[in-house]
Tab-separated table of C-alpha atoms and ligand atoms in Angstrom:
chain	number	residue	atom	x	y	z
A	714	MET	CA	-5.705	-0.514	13.099
A	715	SER	CA	-5.096	0.325	9.468
A	716	VAL	CA	-4.406	3.910	8.451
A	717	LYS	CA	-6.391	5.415	5.580
A	718	ILE	CA	-5.074	8.422	3.676
A	719	ALA	CA	-7.135	9.882	0.817
A	720	ILE	CA	-5.545	11.981	-1.914
A	721	ASP	CA	-7.831	13.536	-4.503
A	722	GLY	CA	-7.285	16.127	-7.171
A	723	PRO	CA	-7.413	16.807	-10.899
A	724	SER	CA	-5.487	14.921	-13.594
A	725	GLY	CA	-1.785	15.561	-13.655
A	726	ALA	CA	-1.539	17.160	-10.205
A	727	GLY	CA	1.135	14.570	-9.390
A	728	LYS	CA	-1.118	12.482	-7.137
A	729	SER	CA	0.173	9.087	-8.198
A	730	THR	CA	3.883	9.939	-8.142
A	731	ILE	CA	3.599	11.734	-4.818
A	732	ALA	CA	1.317	9.123	-3.234
A	733	ARG	CA	3.512	6.242	-4.416
A	734	SER	CA	6.699	7.781	-2.972
A	735	ALA	CA	5.055	8.781	0.288
A	736	ALA	CA	3.486	5.320	0.716
A	737	SER	CA	6.792	3.601	0.067
A	738	GLU	CA	8.556	5.815	2.633
A	739	LEU	CA	5.813	5.256	5.223
A	740	GLY	CA	5.447	1.501	4.588
A	741	TYR	CA	1.818	1.827	3.426
A	742	LEU	CA	0.213	0.381	0.317
A	743	TYR	CA	-0.325	2.790	-2.554
A	744	ALA	CA	-3.710	2.263	-4.218
A	745	ASP	CA	-4.217	3.969	-7.578
A	746	THR	CA	-7.978	3.930	-8.161
A	747	GLY	CA	-7.716	5.641	-11.558
A	748	ALA	CA	-6.105	2.418	-12.801
A	749	ILE	CA	-9.317	0.525	-11.997
A	750	TYR	CA	-11.454	2.950	-14.034
A	751	ARG	CA	-8.851	2.727	-16.786
A	752	SER	CA	-9.014	-1.086	-16.805
A	753	VAL	CA	-12.786	-0.985	-17.375
A	754	ALA	CA	-12.293	1.630	-20.116
A	755	LEU	CA	-9.643	-0.536	-21.785
A	756	TYR	CA	-11.987	-3.528	-21.758
A	757	CYS	CA	-14.671	-1.403	-23.454
A	758	LEU	CA	-12.270	-0.106	-26.110
A	759	GLU	CA	-10.874	-3.554	-26.852
A	760	ASN	CA	-14.304	-5.187	-27.028
A	761	SER	CA	-16.078	-2.573	-29.149
A	762	VAL	CA	-18.303	-1.465	-26.298
A	763	ASP	CA	-19.746	1.961	-27.147
A	764	ILE	CA	-18.546	4.045	-24.185
A	765	LYS	CA	-20.954	6.869	-25.067
A	766	ASP	CA	-23.920	4.557	-24.503
A	767	SER	CA	-24.257	3.933	-20.777
A	768	GLU	CA	-26.690	1.011	-21.194
A	769	THR	CA	-24.141	-0.823	-23.349
A	770	VAL	CA	-21.387	-0.099	-20.820
A	771	LEU	CA	-23.602	-1.356	-17.976
A	772	ALA	CA	-24.332	-4.569	-19.883
A	773	ALA	CA	-20.577	-5.037	-20.406
A	774	LEU	CA	-19.930	-4.742	-16.648
A	775	GLU	CA	-21.444	-8.214	-16.284
A	776	ASP	CA	-18.465	-9.562	-18.230
A	777	ILE	CA	-15.786	-7.605	-16.369
A	778	VAL	CA	-14.056	-8.734	-13.198
A	779	PRO	CA	-11.386	-6.203	-12.271
A	780	THR	CA	-8.933	-7.182	-9.530
A	781	LEU	CA	-5.806	-5.706	-8.041
A	782	LYS	CA	-2.664	-7.479	-6.909
A	783	TYR	CA	0.339	-6.037	-5.172
A	784	VAL	CA	3.694	-7.430	-6.263
A	785	ASN	CA	6.548	-6.022	-4.143
A	786	SER	CA	4.113	-3.233	-3.171
A	787	GLU	CA	3.590	-2.331	-6.854
A	788	GLN	CA	-0.040	-2.355	-7.911
A	789	ARG	CA	-0.987	-4.519	-10.902
A	790	VAL	CA	-4.488	-4.311	-12.330
A	791	PHE	CA	-6.180	-7.329	-13.876
A	792	VAL	CA	-9.311	-7.734	-15.964
A	793	ASN	CA	-10.743	-11.248	-15.996
A	794	GLY	CA	-7.386	-12.585	-14.803
A	795	GLU	CA	-5.325	-10.778	-17.456
A	796	ASP	CA	-2.724	-8.244	-16.315
A	797	VAL	CA	-3.541	-5.028	-18.227
A	798	THR	CA	-1.347	-2.667	-16.185
A	799	ASP	CA	0.943	-1.829	-19.081
A	800	ARG	CA	-1.891	-1.019	-21.499
A	801	ILE	CA	-3.949	1.514	-19.566
A	802	ARG	CA	-1.853	4.674	-19.911
A	803	THR	CA	-2.651	5.705	-23.492
A	804	PRO	CA	-4.506	8.989	-24.246
A	805	GLN	CA	-7.420	6.909	-25.674
A	806	VAL	CA	-7.809	5.029	-22.407
A	807	SER	CA	-7.512	8.311	-20.404
A	808	SER	CA	-10.339	9.827	-22.331
A	809	ALA	CA	-12.504	6.665	-22.237
A	810	ALA	CA	-11.924	6.351	-18.457
A	811	SER	CA	-13.098	9.912	-17.951
A	812	CYS	CA	-16.215	9.080	-19.974
A	813	ILE	CA	-17.210	5.805	-18.271
A	814	SER	CA	-16.419	7.159	-14.789
A	815	ALA	CA	-19.354	9.560	-15.188
A	816	ILE	CA	-21.802	6.616	-15.186
A	817	PRO	CA	-23.154	6.174	-11.626
A	818	ARG	CA	-23.454	2.361	-11.820
A	819	VAL	CA	-19.836	2.082	-12.985
A	820	ARG	CA	-18.821	3.946	-9.838
A	821	GLU	CA	-21.009	1.723	-7.653
A	822	PHE	CA	-19.556	-1.336	-9.351
A	823	LEU	CA	-15.999	-0.260	-8.471
A	824	PHE	CA	-16.746	1.035	-4.977
A	825	ARG	CA	-16.473	-2.272	-3.107
A	826	LEU	CA	-13.129	-3.190	-4.652
A	827	GLN	CA	-11.656	0.149	-3.578
A	828	ARG	CA	-13.150	-0.007	-0.117
A	829	SER	CA	-11.917	-3.558	0.535
A	830	ILE	CA	-8.307	-2.558	-0.183
A	831	ALA	CA	-8.500	0.156	2.458
A	832	ASP	CA	-10.221	-2.127	4.949
A	833	GLU	CA	-7.456	-4.703	4.696
A	834	ASN	CA	-4.350	-2.481	4.534
A	835	SER	CA	-2.826	0.801	5.665
A	836	VAL	CA	-3.097	2.743	2.423
A	837	ILE	CA	-2.581	5.970	0.624
A	838	MET	CA	-5.362	5.858	-1.941
A	839	ASP	CA	-5.655	8.394	-4.726
A	840	GLY	CA	-8.492	9.273	-7.079
A	841	ARG	CA	-11.252	11.847	-7.453
A	842	ASP	CA	-13.798	10.897	-4.782
A	843	ILE	CA	-11.705	9.072	-2.203
A	844	GLY	CA	-12.169	11.668	0.547
A	845	THR	CA	-15.790	12.364	-0.346
A	846	VAL	CA	-17.179	8.882	-1.126
A	847	VAL	CA	-14.808	5.906	-0.856
A	848	LEU	CA	-13.056	6.777	2.417
A	849	PRO	CA	-15.154	9.441	4.118
A	850	ASP	CA	-13.598	8.167	7.374
A	851	ALA	CA	-9.985	8.643	6.216
A	852	ASP	CA	-7.432	9.677	8.828
A	853	LEU	CA	-6.268	12.440	6.505
A	854	LYS	CA	-7.672	13.859	3.267
A	855	ILE	CA	-5.448	15.814	0.939
A	856	PHE	CA	-6.722	17.705	-2.089
A	857	LEU	CA	-3.746	18.037	-4.396
A	858	THR	CA	-3.855	20.762	-7.046
A	859	ALA	CA	-1.607	22.618	-9.483
A	860	SER	CA	-2.414	25.053	-12.280
A	861	ALA	CA	-3.668	23.472	-15.529
A	862	GLU	CA	-0.617	24.886	-17.372
A	863	LYS	CA	1.823	23.378	-14.890
A	864	ARG	CA	0.036	20.020	-14.978
A	865	ALA	CA	0.078	20.037	-18.782
A	866	LYS	CA	3.771	20.874	-18.781
A	867	ARG	CA	4.564	17.959	-16.455
A	868	ARG	CA	2.475	15.536	-18.509
A	869	TYR	CA	4.038	16.818	-21.737
A	870	ILE	CA	7.532	16.172	-20.392
A	871	GLN	CA	6.462	12.609	-19.463
A	872	LEU	CA	4.908	12.011	-22.882
A	873	ALA	CA	7.852	13.548	-24.733
A	874	GLU	CA	9.698	10.306	-24.066
A	875	SER	CA	7.158	8.364	-26.147
A	876	SER	CA	7.262	8.099	-29.933
A	877	ASN	CA	3.930	9.754	-30.817
A	878	CYS	CA	3.997	12.647	-28.373
A	879	PRO	CA	1.151	15.176	-28.820
A	880	SER	CA	1.892	18.921	-28.768
A	881	TYR	CA	1.888	20.849	-25.481
A	882	GLU	CA	-1.294	22.665	-26.610
A	883	LYS	CA	-3.053	19.337	-27.197
A	884	VAL	CA	-1.971	18.051	-23.762
A	885	LEU	CA	-3.286	21.251	-22.132
A	886	GLU	CA	-6.566	20.952	-24.024
A	887	ASP	CA	-6.955	17.300	-22.880
A	888	ILE	CA	-6.261	18.258	-19.277
A	889	ARG	CA	-8.847	21.060	-19.412
A	890	ARG	CA	-11.435	18.751	-20.975
A	891	ARG	CA	-10.887	16.047	-18.360
A	892	ASP	CA	-11.047	18.646	-15.551
A	893	GLU	CA	-14.373	19.756	-16.955
A	894	ASN	CA	-15.696	16.159	-17.299
A	895	ASP	CA	-14.465	15.050	-13.889
A	896	SER	CA	-15.755	18.071	-11.987
A	897	THR	CA	-19.121	18.572	-13.694
A	898	ARG	CA	-20.417	14.985	-13.768
A	899	ALA	CA	-23.564	14.473	-11.741
A	900	VAL	CA	-22.265	11.679	-9.571
A	901	SER	CA	-19.192	11.899	-7.321
A	902	PRO	CA	-17.758	14.929	-9.121
A	903	LEU	CA	-14.202	15.888	-8.380
A	904	ARG	CA	-14.409	18.233	-5.411
A	905	LYS	CA	-12.511	18.906	-2.246
A	906	ALA	CA	-14.010	17.207	0.807
A	907	GLU	CA	-14.937	19.742	3.473
A	908	ASP	CA	-12.377	18.294	5.854
A	909	ALA	CA	-9.595	17.927	3.252
A	910	VAL	CA	-6.405	19.943	3.369
A	911	GLU	CA	-5.526	21.570	0.045
A	912	LEU	CA	-1.954	21.279	-1.190
A	913	ASP	CA	-1.056	23.341	-4.275
A	914	THR	CA	2.093	21.934	-5.902
A	915	THR	CA	2.345	24.448	-8.778
A	916	ASP	CA	5.559	25.914	-7.398
A	917	MET	CA	6.839	22.865	-5.557
A	918	THR	CA	9.310	20.256	-6.733
A	919	LEU	CA	8.293	16.617	-6.574
A	920	GLU	CA	10.649	16.099	-3.644
A	921	GLU	CA	9.140	19.020	-1.704
A	922	SER	CA	5.625	17.735	-2.391
A	923	VAL	CA	6.481	14.215	-1.171
A	924	LYS	CA	8.138	15.563	1.982
A	925	THR	CA	5.132	17.758	2.692
A	926	VAL	CA	2.699	14.855	2.284
A	927	ILE	CA	4.804	12.611	4.550
A	928	ARG	CA	4.890	15.370	7.185
A	929	MET	CA	1.112	15.777	6.945
A	930	VAL	CA	0.507	12.025	7.273
A	931	LYS	CA	2.827	11.678	10.269
A	932	ALA	CA	1.138	14.618	11.988
A	933	ALA	CA	-2.352	13.216	11.306
A	934	VAL	CA	-1.524	9.692	12.456
A	935	LYS	CA	0.259	10.919	15.563
A	936	GLY	CA	-2.632	13.275	16.300
A	937	GLY	CA	-5.024	10.345	16.004
A	938	GLU	CA	-3.041	8.238	18.486
A	939	ALA	CA	-2.763	10.990	21.111
B	1196	LIG	O1	-6.244	9.302	-12.107
B	1196	LIG	P1	-6.407	8.829	-13.550
B	1196	LIG	O2	-6.061	9.875	-14.575
B	1196	LIG	O3	-5.688	7.552	-13.800
B	1196	LIG	O4	-7.978	8.541	-13.694
B	1196	LIG	C1	-8.548	8.126	-14.911
B	1196	LIG	C2	-9.992	8.592	-14.966
B	1196	LIG	O5	-10.771	7.874	-14.003
B	1196	LIG	C3	-10.215	10.078	-14.678
B	1196	LIG	O6	-10.694	10.757	-15.824
B	1196	LIG	C4	-11.266	10.152	-13.622
B	1196	LIG	C5	-11.609	8.750	-13.284
B	1196	LIG	N1	-11.501	8.469	-11.857
B	1196	LIG	C6	-12.626	8.681	-11.084
B	1196	LIG	O7	-13.640	9.149	-11.606
B	1196	LIG	N2	-12.597	8.379	-9.765
B	1196	LIG	C7	-11.498	7.897	-9.199
B	1196	LIG	N3	-11.499	7.588	-7.885
B	1196	LIG	C8	-10.321	7.699	-9.965
B	1196	LIG	C9	-10.357	8.018	-11.305
């Protein structure tokens, strides 16, 4: 039987880095669902689809076939057969993804793809509504948090390596705006599932966070077998 682990939490809480490392250590697939929302957002930006107009976005969905492939356990995201993985991490795509993910039919459209990955593999899947909507039957649900300032600092350090790095204040403002968007939208807002365990990584190193998640997964899976 496949194991399903859900990790949700706000932007920049370290979900993807922690989930990827833990999955690799445990021999599970790591599924990054934010990348799927980002791929739809990228399509809209590159095809002049007005992301503020939900009807236009819904019409565009008819032309979008997102798929995922795993190459040496690394997730690659494709739109209409084209690998867009390396183009979905810009601030413009982040903000557009936050916008289109508030449209209920976009979420419905992407639900089946996410669910099928978990049905076919043992996975650690991260996102915003994995424990609440996509995998309500997960073996373990973790709600990963950290203070907005700490998350902004981590993201700023990541971005500092790029040529057009925004200021720390701008990064913090973006994080706060996305928190607000993601947690106040009407459909599948970011919230902790009732049966999720909260893990606050504000004062933890990445290594400590990964070790803690691995410990939690092993305990949950073992508990399930007993
Ligand atoms: O995790 P991320 O930053 O790559 O996600 C990009 C956007 O997609 C984020 O603003 C919220 C949205 N998202 C979502 O609504 N539900 C998910 N399961 C994953 C991401």
